[in-house]
Amino acid sequence: GAGVSQSPSNKVTEKGKDVELRCDPISGHTALYWYRQSLGQGLEFLIYFQGNSAPDKSGLPSDRFSAERTGGSVSTLTIQRTQQEDSAVYLCASRQQGTDTQYFGPGTRLTVL
Amino acid sequence: KNQVEQSPQSLIILEGKNCTLQCNYTVSPFSNLRWYKQDTGRGPVSLTIMTFSENTKSNGRYTATLDADTKQSSLHITASQLSDSASYICVVSESGATNKLIFGTGTLLAVQP
């Protein structure tokens, strides 16, 4: 079956612009996570959605970062007024309720010039 | 601070040889430990997952061990293949509803013919 998909696969933007990254989780997975992977760094947790509960936003690095999950499925991560330090691979993962394994998408490579 | 440290940072081995990757963690309270394989340009894929009570878990040529007392884990790869070339990431889960994962920075393995 289809895995987690993300779009775009690559995004190059100018400093100060806003960007939107999209994640389509595996159908039926109620949990959705966003992570950031910077060069030479481990994955960094950003935000977690579980069903209709309020999201855990504790990993968002600044108020320029926000995320939505509409209809319990597709999620969008928005970065406003991008900075060069935002350049990274942004990974999305989904998990089926009652299980432990997170399934990752291929990521979106964001480059801020 | 919860941390996951991996060694070595990178490793080069010849095809057919065995290797062992190390992971030390300070995450508490501990829920489980996973090893992920991340091919270049792809999202991480789960190899093994172990809970507190498990000492070893195998997945084909991959065998993971866990010593919860010393907070150490290892991933042993037997009879390496060229396709094993990837980054191997140790991931520790905190106990709790969020199922928040803390990632190591990974070991980059290159298998040469």
JSON list of C-alpha atoms in Angstrom, two decimals:
[
{"chain": "A", "resi": 1, "resn": "GLY", "atom": "CA", "xyz": [0.00, 0.00, 0.00]},
{"chain": "A", "resi": 2, "resn": "ALA", "atom": "CA", "xyz": [0.96, 3.65, -0.22]},
{"chain": "A", "resi": 3, "resn": "GLY", "atom": "CA", "xyz": [3.37, 4.98, 2.34]},
{"chain": "A", "resi": 4, "resn": "VAL", "atom": "CA", "xyz": [3.77, 8.46, 3.74]},
{"chain": "A", "resi": 5, "resn": "SER", "atom": "CA", "xyz": [4.23, 10.99, 0.98]},
{"chain": "A", "resi": 6, "resn": "GLN", "atom": "CA", "xyz": [5.57, 14.51, 1.18]},
{"chain": "A", "resi": 7, "resn": "SER", "atom": "CA", "xyz": [5.68, 17.39, -1.22]},
{"chain": "A", "resi": 8, "resn": "PRO", "atom": "CA", "xyz": [7.58, 19.09, -2.59]},
{"chain": "A", "resi": 9, "resn": "SER", "atom": "CA", "xyz": [10.65, 16.88, -2.47]},
{"chain": "A", "resi": 10, "resn": "ASN", "atom": "CA", "xyz": [12.88, 19.93, -2.78]},
{"chain": "A", "resi": 11, "resn": "LYS", "atom": "CA", "xyz": [12.20, 23.58, -2.10]},
{"chain": "A", "resi": 12, "resn": "VAL", "atom": "CA", "xyz": [14.56, 26.47, -2.62]},
{"chain": "A", "resi": 13, "resn": "THR", "atom": "CA", "xyz": [13.41, 29.83, -1.33]},
{"chain": "A", "resi": 14, "resn": "GLU", "atom": "CA", "xyz": [14.74, 33.26, -0.57]},
{"chain": "A", "resi": 15, "resn": "LYS", "atom": "CA", "xyz": [15.29, 34.46, 2.95]},
{"chain": "A", "resi": 16, "resn": "GLY", "atom": "CA", "xyz": [12.16, 36.12, 4.29]},
{"chain": "A", "resi": 17, "resn": "LYS", "atom": "CA", "xyz": [9.69, 34.18, 2.17]},
{"chain": "A", "resi": 18, "resn": "ASP", "atom": "CA", "xyz": [7.02, 31.88, 3.56]},
{"chain": "A", "resi": 19, "resn": "VAL", "atom": "CA", "xyz": [6.96, 28.17, 2.66]},
{"chain": "A", "resi": 20, "resn": "GLU", "atom": "CA", "xyz": [4.41, 25.39, 3.03]},
{"chain": "A", "resi": 21, "resn": "LEU", "atom": "CA", "xyz": [5.37, 21.75, 3.25]},
{"chain": "A", "resi": 22, "resn": "ARG", "atom": "CA", "xyz": [2.79, 19.02, 2.82]},
{"chain": "A", "resi": 23, "resn": "CYS", "atom": "CA", "xyz": [2.48, 15.56, 4.33]},
{"chain": "A", "resi": 24, "resn": "ASP", "atom": "CA", "xyz": [0.05, 12.81, 3.35]},
{"chain": "A", "resi": 25, "resn": "PRO", "atom": "CA", "xyz": [0.13, 10.13, 6.06]},
{"chain": "A", "resi": 26, "resn": "ILE", "atom": "CA", "xyz": [-0.71, 6.49, 5.63]},
{"chain": "A", "resi": 27, "resn": "SER", "atom": "CA", "xyz": [-4.47, 6.10, 5.42]},
{"chain": "A", "resi": 28, "resn": "GLY", "atom": "CA", "xyz": [-5.98, 5.30, 8.80]},
{"chain": "A", "resi": 29, "resn": "HIS", "atom": "CA", "xyz": [-2.97, 6.45, 10.84]},
{"chain": "A", "resi": 30, "resn": "THR", "atom": "CA", "xyz": [-4.20, 8.74, 13.58]},
{"chain": "A", "resi": 31, "resn": "ALA", "atom": "CA", "xyz": [-0.83, 10.01, 14.77]},
{"chain": "A", "resi": 32, "resn": "LEU", "atom": "CA", "xyz": [1.31, 12.36, 12.68]},
{"chain": "A", "resi": 33, "resn": "TYR", "atom": "CA", "xyz": [4.71, 13.84, 13.48]},
{"chain": "A", "resi": 34, "resn": "TRP", "atom": "CA", "xyz": [6.93, 16.47, 11.92]},
{"chain": "A", "resi": 35, "resn": "TYR", "atom": "CA", "xyz": [10.71, 16.33, 12.38]},
{"chain": "A", "resi": 36, "resn": "ARG", "atom": "CA", "xyz": [13.61, 18.40, 11.13]},
{"chain": "A", "resi": 37, "resn": "GLN", "atom": "CA", "xyz": [16.96, 16.92, 10.15]},
{"chain": "A", "resi": 38, "resn": "SER", "atom": "CA", "xyz": [19.75, 19.45, 9.84]},
{"chain": "A", "resi": 39, "resn": "LEU", "atom": "CA", "xyz": [23.11, 18.59, 8.29]},
{"chain": "A", "resi": 40, "resn": "GLY", "atom": "CA", "xyz": [25.15, 16.57, 10.78]},
{"chain": "A", "resi": 41, "resn": "GLN", "atom": "CA", "xyz": [22.36, 16.63, 13.36]},
{"chain": "A", "resi": 42, "resn": "GLY", "atom": "CA", "xyz": [19.92, 14.03, 14.58]},
{"chain": "A", "resi": 43, "resn": "LEU", "atom": "CA", "xyz": [16.25, 14.34, 13.82]},
{"chain": "A", "resi": 44, "resn": "GLU", "atom": "CA", "xyz": [14.61, 17.03, 15.87]},
{"chain": "A", "resi": 45, "resn": "PHE", "atom": "CA", "xyz": [10.98, 16.67, 16.95]},
{"chain": "A", "resi": 46, "resn": "LEU", "atom": "CA", "xyz": [8.81, 19.59, 15.90]},
{"chain": "A", "resi": 47, "resn": "ILE", "atom": "CA", "xyz": [5.12, 18.82, 16.40]},
{"chain": "A", "resi": 48, "resn": "TYR", "atom": "CA", "xyz": [2.77, 15.88, 17.01]},
{"chain": "A", "resi": 49, "resn": "PHE", "atom": "CA", "xyz": [-0.89, 15.40, 16.10]},
{"chain": "A", "resi": 50, "resn": "GLN", "atom": "CA", "xyz": [-3.04, 12.64, 17.59]},
{"chain": "A", "resi": 51, "resn": "GLY", "atom": "CA", "xyz": [-6.60, 12.38, 16.38]},
{"chain": "A", "resi": 52, "resn": "ASN", "atom": "CA", "xyz": [-8.70, 15.34, 17.46]},
{"chain": "A", "resi": 53, "resn": "SER", "atom": "CA", "xyz": [-6.54, 16.16, 20.47]},
{"chain": "A", "resi": 54, "resn": "ALA", "atom": "CA", "xyz": [-4.67, 19.44, 20.76]},
{"chain": "A", "resi": 55, "resn": "PRO", "atom": "CA", "xyz": [-1.30, 19.05, 19.05]},
{"chain": "A", "resi": 56, "resn": "ASP", "atom": "CA", "xyz": [1.95, 18.85, 20.98]},
{"chain": "A", "resi": 57, "resn": "LYS", "atom": "CA", "xyz": [3.84, 21.88, 19.69]},
{"chain": "A", "resi": 58, "resn": "SER", "atom": "CA", "xyz": [6.66, 21.68, 22.19]},
{"chain": "A", "resi": 59, "resn": "GLY", "atom": "CA", "xyz": [9.32, 21.12, 19.53]},
{"chain": "A", "resi": 60, "resn": "LEU", "atom": "CA", "xyz": [8.59, 24.10, 17.32]},
{"chain": "A", "resi": 61, "resn": "PRO", "atom": "CA", "xyz": [11.73, 26.29, 17.39]},
{"chain": "A", "resi": 62, "resn": "SER", "atom": "CA", "xyz": [9.99, 29.64, 17.02]},
{"chain": "A", "resi": 63, "resn": "ASP", "atom": "CA", "xyz": [6.61, 31.25, 16.37]},
{"chain": "A", "resi": 64, "resn": "ARG", "atom": "CA", "xyz": [7.52, 31.39, 12.68]},
{"chain": "A", "resi": 65, "resn": "PHE", "atom": "CA", "xyz": [6.74, 27.67, 12.56]},
{"chain": "A", "resi": 66, "resn": "SER", "atom": "CA", "xyz": [3.17, 26.37, 12.57]},
{"chain": "A", "resi": 67, "resn": "ALA", "atom": "CA", "xyz": [1.37, 23.26, 11.41]},
{"chain": "A", "resi": 68, "resn": "GLU", "atom": "CA", "xyz": [-2.15, 22.18, 10.71]},
{"chain": "A", "resi": 69, "resn": "ARG", "atom": "CA", "xyz": [-3.79, 18.86, 10.17]},
{"chain": "A", "resi": 70, "resn": "THR", "atom": "CA", "xyz": [-7.08, 19.04, 8.33]},
{"chain": "A", "resi": 71, "resn": "GLY", "atom": "CA", "xyz": [-9.70, 16.35, 8.61]},
{"chain": "A", "resi": 72, "resn": "GLY", "atom": "CA", "xyz": [-7.34, 14.15, 10.57]},
{"chain": "A", "resi": 73, "resn": "SER", "atom": "CA", "xyz": [-5.34, 13.36, 7.46]},
{"chain": "A", "resi": 74, "resn": "VAL", "atom": "CA", "xyz": [-3.17, 15.74, 5.44]},
{"chain": "A", "resi": 75, "resn": "SER", "atom": "CA", "xyz": [-0.85, 18.05, 7.35]},
{"chain": "A", "resi": 76, "resn": "THR", "atom": "CA", "xyz": [0.84, 21.27, 6.32]},
{"chain": "A", "resi": 77, "resn": "LEU", "atom": "CA", "xyz": [3.93, 22.69, 8.01]},
{"chain": "A", "resi": 78, "resn": "THR", "atom": "CA", "xyz": [4.28, 26.42, 7.43]},
{"chain": "A", "resi": 79, "resn": "ILE", "atom": "CA", "xyz": [7.45, 28.40, 7.99]},
{"chain": "A", "resi": 80, "resn": "GLN", "atom": "CA", "xyz": [7.04, 32.15, 7.84]},
{"chain": "A", "resi": 81, "resn": "ARG", "atom": "CA", "xyz": [9.80, 34.64, 7.07]},
{"chain": "A", "resi": 82, "resn": "THR", "atom": "CA", "xyz": [12.31, 31.84, 6.43]},
{"chain": "A", "resi": 83, "resn": "GLN", "atom": "CA", "xyz": [15.86, 32.18, 7.68]},
{"chain": "A", "resi": 84, "resn": "GLN", "atom": "CA", "xyz": [19.00, 30.45, 6.43]},
{"chain": "A", "resi": 85, "resn": "GLU", "atom": "CA", "xyz": [19.13, 28.33, 9.58]},
{"chain": "A", "resi": 86, "resn": "ASP", "atom": "CA", "xyz": [15.77, 26.85, 8.57]},
{"chain": "A", "resi": 87, "resn": "SER", "atom": "CA", "xyz": [17.55, 24.97, 5.78]},
{"chain": "A", "resi": 88, "resn": "ALA", "atom": "CA", "xyz": [17.12, 21.28, 6.53]},
{"chain": "A", "resi": 89, "resn": "VAL", "atom": "CA", "xyz": [15.24, 18.17, 5.55]},
{"chain": "A", "resi": 90, "resn": "TYR", "atom": "CA", "xyz": [11.75, 18.17, 7.01]},
{"chain": "A", "resi": 91, "resn": "LEU", "atom": "CA", "xyz": [10.41, 14.69, 7.64]},
{"chain": "A", "resi": 92, "resn": "CYS", "atom": "CA", "xyz": [6.87, 13.63, 8.35]},
{"chain": "A", "resi": 93, "resn": "ALA", "atom": "CA", "xyz": [5.91, 10.35, 10.00]},
{"chain": "A", "resi": 94, "resn": "SER", "atom": "CA", "xyz": [2.62, 8.67, 10.79]},
{"chain": "A", "resi": 95, "resn": "ARG", "atom": "CA", "xyz": [1.69, 5.95, 13.24]},
{"chain": "A", "resi": 96, "resn": "GLN", "atom": "CA", "xyz": [-1.31, 3.71, 13.66]},
{"chain": "A", "resi": 97, "resn": "GLN", "atom": "CA", "xyz": [-3.04, 4.04, 17.01]},
{"chain": "A", "resi": 98, "resn": "GLY", "atom": "CA", "xyz": [-2.06, 1.28, 19.39]},
{"chain": "A", "resi": 99, "resn": "THR", "atom": "CA", "xyz": [1.26, 0.60, 17.70]},
{"chain": "A", "resi": 100, "resn": "ASP", "atom": "CA", "xyz": [4.76, 1.96, 18.28]},
{"chain": "A", "resi": 101, "resn": "THR", "atom": "CA", "xyz": [6.27, 2.16, 14.83]},
{"chain": "A", "resi": 102, "resn": "GLN", "atom": "CA", "xyz": [6.40, 5.47, 13.01]},
{"chain": "A", "resi": 103, "resn": "TYR", "atom": "CA", "xyz": [6.56, 5.33, 9.23]},
{"chain": "A", "resi": 104, "resn": "PHE", "atom": "CA", "xyz": [8.51, 8.13, 7.65]},
{"chain": "A", "resi": 105, "resn": "GLY", "atom": "CA", "xyz": [8.01, 9.95, 4.41]},
{"chain": "A", "resi": 106, "resn": "PRO", "atom": "CA", "xyz": [10.93, 10.77, 2.08]},
{"chain": "A", "resi": 107, "resn": "GLY", "atom": "CA", "xyz": [11.23, 14.29, 3.40]},
{"chain": "A", "resi": 108, "resn": "THR", "atom": "CA", "xyz": [11.29, 17.75, 1.90]},
{"chain": "A", "resi": 109, "resn": "ARG", "atom": "CA", "xyz": [14.71, 19.30, 1.49]},
{"chain": "A", "resi": 110, "resn": "LEU", "atom": "CA", "xyz": [14.38, 23.02, 2.19]},
{"chain": "A", "resi": 111, "resn": "THR", "atom": "CA", "xyz": [17.15, 25.39, 1.17]},
{"chain": "A", "resi": 112, "resn": "VAL", "atom": "CA", "xyz": [16.90, 29.02, 2.20]},
{"chain": "A", "resi": 113, "resn": "LEU", "atom": "CA", "xyz": [19.23, 31.27, 0.24]},
{"chain": "B", "resi": 1, "resn": "LYS", "atom": "CA", "xyz": [18.91, 16.34, 29.36]},
{"chain": "B", "resi": 2, "resn": "ASN", "atom": "CA", "xyz": [17.75, 13.33, 27.36]},
{"chain": "B", "resi": 3, "resn": "GLN", "atom": "CA", "xyz": [20.38, 12.39, 24.84]},
{"chain": "B", "resi": 4, "resn": "VAL", "atom": "CA", "xyz": [21.27, 9.60, 22.44]},
{"chain": "B", "resi": 5, "resn": "GLU", "atom": "CA", "xyz": [24.87, 9.25, 21.35]},
{"chain": "B", "resi": 6, "resn": "GLN", "atom": "CA", "xyz": [26.16, 6.96, 18.64]},
{"chain": "B", "resi": 7, "resn": "SER", "atom": "CA", "xyz": [29.56, 5.72, 17.63]},
{"chain": "B", "resi": 8, "resn": "PRO", "atom": "CA", "xyz": [31.37, 5.64, 15.37]},
{"chain": "B", "resi": 9, "resn": "GLN", "atom": "CA", "xyz": [30.21, 8.65, 13.35]},
{"chain": "B", "resi": 10, "resn": "SER", "atom": "CA", "xyz": [31.18, 6.86, 10.16]},
{"chain": "B", "resi": 11, "resn": "LEU", "atom": "CA", "xyz": [32.49, 3.47, 9.19]},
{"chain": "B", "resi": 12, "resn": "ILE", "atom": "CA", "xyz": [33.85, 1.88, 6.03]},
{"chain": "B", "resi": 13, "resn": "ILE", "atom": "CA", "xyz": [33.90, -1.90, 5.69]},
{"chain": "B", "resi": 14, "resn": "LEU", "atom": "CA", "xyz": [34.40, -4.40, 2.90]},
{"chain": "B", "resi": 15, "resn": "GLU", "atom": "CA", "xyz": [31.48, -6.33, 1.49]},
{"chain": "B", "resi": 16, "resn": "GLY", "atom": "CA", "xyz": [30.93, -9.57, 3.36]},
{"chain": "B", "resi": 17, "resn": "LYS", "atom": "CA", "xyz": [32.44, -8.33, 6.63]},
{"chain": "B", "resi": 18, "resn": "ASN", "atom": "CA", "xyz": [30.58, -7.87, 9.90]},
{"chain": "B", "resi": 19, "resn": "CYS", "atom": "CA", "xyz": [30.31, -4.66, 11.89]},
{"chain": "B", "resi": 20, "resn": "THR", "atom": "CA", "xyz": [28.85, -3.38, 15.14]},
{"chain": "B", "resi": 21, "resn": "LEU", "atom": "CA", "xyz": [27.40, 0.07, 15.78]},
{"chain": "B", "resi": 22, "resn": "GLN", "atom": "CA", "xyz": [27.05, 1.49, 19.28]},
{"chain": "B", "resi": 23, "resn": "CYS", "atom": "CA", "xyz": [24.39, 3.60, 20.99]},
{"chain": "B", "resi": 24, "resn": "ASN", "atom": "CA", "xyz": [24.40, 5.11, 24.49]},
{"chain": "B", "resi": 25, "resn": "TYR", "atom": "CA", "xyz": [21.41, 6.97, 25.87]},
{"chain": "B", "resi": 26, "resn": "THR", "atom": "CA", "xyz": [20.39, 8.94, 28.91]},
{"chain": "B", "resi": 27, "resn": "VAL", "atom": "CA", "xyz": [16.67, 9.09, 28.16]},
{"chain": "B", "resi": 28, "resn": "SER", "atom": "CA", "xyz": [14.45, 8.63, 31.19]},
{"chain": "B", "resi": 29, "resn": "PRO", "atom": "CA", "xyz": [11.81, 7.40, 31.65]},
{"chain": "B", "resi": 30, "resn": "PHE", "atom": "CA", "xyz": [12.60, 4.90, 28.93]},
{"chain": "B", "resi": 31, "resn": "SER", "atom": "CA", "xyz": [9.95, 3.21, 26.83]},
{"chain": "B", "resi": 32, "resn": "ASN", "atom": "CA", "xyz": [11.73, 1.49, 23.95]},
{"chain": "B", "resi": 33, "resn": "LEU", "atom": "CA", "xyz": [14.74, 1.67, 21.68]},
{"chain": "B", "resi": 34, "resn": "ARG", "atom": "CA", "xyz": [14.72, 1.39, 17.92]},
{"chain": "B", "resi": 35, "resn": "TRP", "atom": "CA", "xyz": [17.25, 1.20, 15.18]},
{"chain": "B", "resi": 36, "resn": "TYR", "atom": "CA", "xyz": [16.39, 2.85, 11.89]},
{"chain": "B", "resi": 37, "resn": "LYS", "atom": "CA", "xyz": [18.12, 2.64, 8.51]},
{"chain": "B", "resi": 38, "resn": "GLN", "atom": "CA", "xyz": [18.10, 5.79, 6.41]},
{"chain": "B", "resi": 39, "resn": "ASP", "atom": "CA", "xyz": [19.20, 5.57, 2.81]},
{"chain": "B", "resi": 40, "resn": "THR", "atom": "CA", "xyz": [20.45, 8.78, 1.22]},
{"chain": "B", "resi": 41, "resn": "GLY", "atom": "CA", "xyz": [17.54, 10.99, 0.26]},
{"chain": "B", "resi": 42, "resn": "ARG", "atom": "CA", "xyz": [14.96, 8.74, 1.89]},
{"chain": "B", "resi": 43, "resn": "GLY", "atom": "CA", "xyz": [13.10, 8.70, 5.17]},
{"chain": "B", "resi": 44, "resn": "PRO", "atom": "CA", "xyz": [14.21, 6.40, 7.99]},
{"chain": "B", "resi": 45, "resn": "VAL", "atom": "CA", "xyz": [12.91, 2.82, 7.98]},
{"chain": "B", "resi": 46, "resn": "SER", "atom": "CA", "xyz": [12.52, 0.85, 11.20]},
{"chain": "B", "resi": 47, "resn": "LEU", "atom": "CA", "xyz": [14.80, -2.18, 11.60]},
{"chain": "B", "resi": 48, "resn": "THR", "atom": "CA", "xyz": [14.23, -3.30, 15.19]},
{"chain": "B", "resi": 49, "resn": "ILE", "atom": "CA", "xyz": [12.40, -2.18, 18.30]},
{"chain": "B", "resi": 50, "resn": "MET", "atom": "CA", "xyz": [13.12, -3.36, 21.83]},
{"chain": "B", "resi": 51, "resn": "THR", "atom": "CA", "xyz": [11.37, -2.68, 25.09]},
{"chain": "B", "resi": 52, "resn": "PHE", "atom": "CA", "xyz": [12.96, -2.49, 28.53]},
{"chain": "B", "resi": 53, "resn": "SER", "atom": "CA", "xyz": [12.71, -6.25, 29.09]},
{"chain": "B", "resi": 54, "resn": "GLU", "atom": "CA", "xyz": [14.20, -7.36, 25.78]},
{"chain": "B", "resi": 55, "resn": "ASN", "atom": "CA", "xyz": [17.93, -8.03, 25.42]},
{"chain": "B", "resi": 56, "resn": "THR", "atom": "CA", "xyz": [18.17, -8.86, 21.74]},
{"chain": "B", "resi": 57, "resn": "LYS", "atom": "CA", "xyz": [16.12, -8.62, 18.57]},
{"chain": "B", "resi": 58, "resn": "SER", "atom": "CA", "xyz": [16.99, -9.83, 15.10]},
{"chain": "B", "resi": 59, "resn": "ASN", "atom": "CA", "xyz": [15.80, -8.82, 11.67]},
{"chain": "B", "resi": 60, "resn": "GLY", "atom": "CA", "xyz": [17.57, -10.85, 9.01]},
{"chain": "B", "resi": 61, "resn": "ARG", "atom": "CA", "xyz": [21.25, -9.95, 9.06]},
{"chain": "B", "resi": 62, "resn": "TYR", "atom": "CA", "xyz": [20.62, -7.21, 11.63]},
{"chain": "B", "resi": 63, "resn": "THR", "atom": "CA", "xyz": [20.81, -8.06, 15.34]},
{"chain": "B", "resi": 64, "resn": "ALA", "atom": "CA", "xyz": [20.23, -5.43, 18.00]},
{"chain": "B", "resi": 65, "resn": "THR", "atom": "CA", "xyz": [21.11, -5.80, 21.67]},
{"chain": "B", "resi": 66, "resn": "LEU", "atom": "CA", "xyz": [19.98, -3.76, 24.65]},
{"chain": "B", "resi": 67, "resn": "ASP", "atom": "CA", "xyz": [21.40, -3.42, 28.15]},
{"chain": "B", "resi": 68, "resn": "ALA", "atom": "CA", "xyz": [18.87, -1.30, 30.00]},
{"chain": "B", "resi": 69, "resn": "ASP", "atom": "CA", "xyz": [21.05, -1.22, 33.13]},
{"chain": "B", "resi": 70, "resn": "THR", "atom": "CA", "xyz": [23.99, 0.43, 31.40]},
{"chain": "B", "resi": 71, "resn": "LYS", "atom": "CA", "xyz": [21.74, 2.19, 28.86]},
{"chain": "B", "resi": 72, "resn": "GLN", "atom": "CA", "xyz": [23.63, 0.84, 25.91]},
{"chain": "B", "resi": 73, "resn": "SER", "atom": "CA", "xyz": [22.56, -0.75, 22.66]},
{"chain": "B", "resi": 74, "resn": "SER", "atom": "CA", "xyz": [24.38, -2.18, 19.68]},
{"chain": "B", "resi": 75, "resn": "LEU", "atom": "CA", "xyz": [23.42, -3.06, 16.13]},
{"chain": "B", "resi": 76, "resn": "HIS", "atom": "CA", "xyz": [25.37, -5.91, 14.57]},
{"chain": "B", "resi": 77, "resn": "ILE", "atom": "CA", "xyz": [25.32, -6.36, 10.82]},
{"chain": "B", "resi": 78, "resn": "THR", "atom": "CA", "xyz": [26.40, -9.76, 9.54]},
{"chain": "B", "resi": 79, "resn": "ALA", "atom": "CA", "xyz": [27.83, -10.49, 6.10]},
{"chain": "B", "resi": 80, "resn": "SER", "atom": "CA", "xyz": [27.44, -6.91, 4.92]},
{"chain": "B", "resi": 81, "resn": "GLN", "atom": "CA", "xyz": [26.12, -6.11, 1.47]},
{"chain": "B", "resi": 82, "resn": "LEU", "atom": "CA", "xyz": [26.57, -3.05, -0.70]},
{"chain": "B", "resi": 83, "resn": "SER", "atom": "CA", "xyz": [22.92, -2.19, -0.06]},
{"chain": "B", "resi": 84, "resn": "ASP", "atom": "CA", "xyz": [23.67, -1.87, 3.65]},
{"chain": "B", "resi": 85, "resn": "SER", "atom": "CA", "xyz": [25.39, 1.44, 2.89]},
{"chain": "B", "resi": 86, "resn": "ALA", "atom": "CA", "xyz": [23.25, 3.96, 4.73]},
{"chain": "B", "resi": 87, "resn": "SER", "atom": "CA", "xyz": [22.94, 5.94, 7.93]},
{"chain": "B", "resi": 88, "resn": "TYR", "atom": "CA", "xyz": [21.89, 3.89, 10.96]},
{"chain": "B", "resi": 89, "resn": "ILE", "atom": "CA", "xyz": [20.03, 5.85, 13.58]},
{"chain": "B", "resi": 90, "resn": "CYS", "atom": "CA", "xyz": [19.43, 4.84, 17.19]},
{"chain": "B", "resi": 91, "resn": "VAL", "atom": "CA", "xyz": [16.15, 6.20, 18.51]},
{"chain": "B", "resi": 92, "resn": "VAL", "atom": "CA", "xyz": [14.91, 6.13, 22.08]},
{"chain": "B", "resi": 93, "resn": "SER", "atom": "CA", "xyz": [11.32, 6.72, 23.07]},
{"chain": "B", "resi": 94, "resn": "GLU", "atom": "CA", "xyz": [10.31, 8.51, 26.22]},
{"chain": "B", "resi": 95, "resn": "SER", "atom": "CA", "xyz": [7.47, 6.97, 28.18]},
{"chain": "B", "resi": 96, "resn": "GLY", "atom": "CA", "xyz": [4.26, 8.88, 27.80]},
{"chain": "B", "resi": 97, "resn": "ALA", "atom": "CA", "xyz": [1.31, 9.49, 25.55]},
{"chain": "B", "resi": 98, "resn": "THR", "atom": "CA", "xyz": [3.22, 11.50, 22.97]},
{"chain": "B", "resi": 99, "resn": "ASN", "atom": "CA", "xyz": [5.50, 8.60, 22.05]},
{"chain": "B", "resi": 100, "resn": "LYS", "atom": "CA", "xyz": [8.15, 11.27, 21.53]},
{"chain": "B", "resi": 101, "resn": "LEU", "atom": "CA", "xyz": [11.31, 9.96, 19.92]},
{"chain": "B", "resi": 102, "resn": "ILE", "atom": "CA", "xyz": [14.82, 11.16, 20.63]},
{"chain": "B", "resi": 103, "resn": "PHE", "atom": "CA", "xyz": [17.19, 10.52, 17.77]},
{"chain": "B", "resi": 104, "resn": "GLY", "atom": "CA", "xyz": [20.91, 9.93, 17.72]},
{"chain": "B", "resi": 105, "resn": "THR", "atom": "CA", "xyz": [22.94, 11.61, 15.00]},
{"chain": "B", "resi": 106, "resn": "GLY", "atom": "CA", "xyz": [23.50, 8.29, 13.28]},
{"chain": "B", "resi": 107, "resn": "THR", "atom": "CA", "xyz": [26.42, 6.22, 12.05]},
{"chain": "B", "resi": 108, "resn": "LEU", "atom": "CA", "xyz": [27.15, 6.52, 8.35]},
{"chain": "B", "resi": 109, "resn": "LEU", "atom": "CA", "xyz": [28.11, 3.09, 7.03]},
{"chain": "B", "resi": 110, "resn": "ALA", "atom": "CA", "xyz": [29.78, 2.60, 3.66]},
{"chain": "B", "resi": 111, "resn": "VAL", "atom": "CA", "xyz": [30.17, -0.94, 2.37]},
{"chain": "B", "resi": 112, "resn": "GLN", "atom": "CA", "xyz": [32.78, -1.22, -0.35]},
{"chain": "B", "resi": 113, "resn": "PRO", "atom": "CA", "xyz": [33.21, -4.06, -2.86]}
]
